[in-house]
């Protein structure tokens, strides 16, 4: 049971306000749960497939719950924790060596080689996700 408890974590989405993120800890790593504004959502959807590898926003979220983004909060360059709502693309900025992510967590500029990782997760109800 202890191992199972560590392997997954549930999060109540009502704890995150529109335009904000909540950082939770999962398996020793930060996980960002971001509630995107309508403007942020329109932008990341309209951009189509971008980042590395190129991905649409829909490939990084769950159908019917597009306003929420769940990503591991570790820069894919060398693992620093990117700063929320910063950088040239309105997503996150990693201050360690200057990587810019958009509000879908896709890498847009800087040395990071990959988009922020979307962990395995599922909706257990309309307002709860289970990560892991
Ligand atoms: Fe983020 Fe290097 S660790 S840019």
Coordinates of C-alpha atoms and ligand atoms in Angstrom, one line a residue:
X1 CA 0.0 0.0 0.0
X2 CA 2.9 2.4 0.8
X3 CA 4.3 1.9 -2.7
X4 CA 0.9 2.5 -4.3
X5 CA 0.4 5.6 -2.3
X6 CA 3.7 7.0 -3.6
X7 CA 3.1 5.9 -7.2
X8 CA 0.1 8.1 -7.7
X9 CA -1.5 11.2 -6.2
X10 CA -4.9 12.8 -6.5
X11 CA -5.4 16.5 -6.9
X12 CA -8.6 18.6 -6.5
X13 CA -8.8 21.0 -9.5
X14 CA -11.0 23.4 -7.6
X15 CA -7.9 24.5 -5.7
X16 CA -6.4 26.2 -8.8
X17 CA -7.8 29.5 -9.9
X18 CA -8.2 30.6 -13.5
X19 CA -4.9 32.1 -14.7
X20 CA -2.9 30.4 -12.0
X21 CA -1.0 27.2 -11.3
X22 CA -0.6 25.0 -8.3
X23 CA 2.6 23.1 -7.8
X24 CA 2.2 19.7 -6.3
X25 CA 4.9 17.1 -5.5
X26 CA 4.8 13.7 -7.1
X27 CA 7.5 11.2 -6.8
X28 CA 9.9 13.9 -5.6
X29 CA 9.2 16.1 -8.6
X30 CA 7.2 19.2 -8.9
X31 CA 4.1 18.9 -11.1
X32 CA 2.5 22.1 -12.4
X33 CA -1.3 22.1 -12.7
X34 CA -2.3 25.2 -14.7
X35 CA -5.8 26.5 -15.3
X36 CA -5.3 28.4 -18.6
X37 CA -7.3 31.6 -19.3
X38 CA -9.5 31.6 -22.4
X39 CA -7.0 33.9 -24.1
X40 CA -4.1 31.5 -23.3
X41 CA -6.1 28.6 -24.5
X42 CA -7.0 30.2 -27.8
X43 CA -3.4 31.1 -28.4
X44 CA -1.9 27.7 -27.8
X45 CA -4.6 26.0 -29.8
X46 CA -4.3 28.4 -32.8
X47 CA -0.6 27.9 -32.9
X48 CA -1.1 24.3 -34.1
X49 CA 1.8 21.8 -33.7
X50 CA 4.9 23.6 -32.3
X51 CA 7.7 22.7 -29.9
X52 CA 10.0 19.8 -29.8
X53 CA 8.6 17.4 -30.8
X54 CA 5.9 19.5 -32.5
X55 CA 2.7 18.9 -30.7
X56 CA -0.8 20.4 -30.7
X57 CA -2.2 21.5 -27.4
X58 CA -4.8 18.8 -27.8
X59 CA -2.1 16.2 -27.7
X60 CA -1.0 17.5 -24.3
X61 CA -4.4 17.7 -22.6
X62 CA -7.5 15.6 -22.1
X63 CA -10.5 16.0 -24.3
X64 CA -13.2 18.0 -22.4
X65 CA -10.7 19.4 -19.9
X66 CA -8.6 21.5 -22.2
X67 CA -8.4 24.4 -19.9
X68 CA -6.2 22.4 -17.5
X69 CA -2.6 21.6 -18.3
X70 CA -0.6 19.1 -16.2
X71 CA 3.1 18.9 -16.7
X72 CA 6.2 17.9 -14.8
X73 CA 7.8 21.1 -13.6
X74 CA 11.4 20.3 -14.5
X75 CA 13.1 22.0 -17.3
X76 CA 14.1 19.4 -19.9
X77 CA 17.5 21.0 -20.2
X78 CA 19.1 20.4 -16.8
X79 CA 16.2 20.1 -14.5
X80 CA 15.7 23.6 -13.0
X81 CA 12.1 24.6 -12.0
X82 CA 10.8 27.0 -14.6
X83 CA 9.1 30.3 -13.5
X84 CA 5.4 30.5 -14.0
X85 CA 3.9 33.1 -16.4
X86 CA 7.2 34.4 -17.7
X87 CA 9.3 34.3 -20.9
X88 CA 8.5 35.4 -24.4
X89 CA 5.6 32.9 -24.9
X90 CA 3.5 33.5 -21.8
X91 CA 4.1 30.1 -20.3
X92 CA 7.2 29.5 -18.2
X93 CA 10.8 30.8 -18.3
X94 CA 13.7 28.8 -17.0
X95 CA 16.1 31.2 -15.4
X96 CA 19.0 28.7 -15.4
X97 CA 20.0 29.0 -19.1
X98 CA 17.1 30.8 -20.6
X99 CA 14.5 28.4 -22.0
X100 CA 11.1 29.7 -22.9
X101 CA 8.0 27.5 -22.8
X102 CA 4.5 28.4 -23.9
X103 CA 1.3 27.9 -22.0
X104 CA 1.1 24.4 -23.3
X105 CA 4.6 23.7 -21.8
X106 CA 6.1 23.4 -25.3
X107 CA 9.7 24.5 -25.7
X108 CA 9.8 27.6 -28.0
X109 CA 13.3 29.1 -27.5
X110 CA 16.4 28.3 -25.6
X111 CA 18.6 25.3 -24.9
X112 CA 15.9 22.9 -23.6
X113 CA 15.6 20.0 -26.0
X114 CA 12.0 18.9 -25.3
X115 CA 8.6 20.1 -24.2
X116 CA 7.8 19.8 -20.6
X117 CA 6.7 16.3 -19.9
X118 CA 3.1 15.4 -19.5
X119 CA 2.9 12.7 -16.8
X120 CA 0.4 9.8 -17.0
X121 CA -2.8 11.0 -15.4
X122 CA -6.5 10.6 -15.6
X123 CA -9.7 12.3 -14.5
X124 CA -11.4 10.4 -11.7
X125 CA -14.2 12.9 -11.7
X126 CA -14.9 16.3 -13.3
X127 CA -12.8 18.0 -10.6
X128 CA -10.2 15.4 -9.7
X129 CA -7.2 14.1 -11.4
X130 CA -5.1 11.1 -10.5
X131 CA -1.5 11.6 -11.5
X132 CA 0.7 8.5 -11.9
Ligands
LIG1 FE1 16.4 25.2 -17.8 FE2 19.0 24.9 -18.5 S1 18.0 24.0 -16.9 S2 17.5 26.2 -19.4

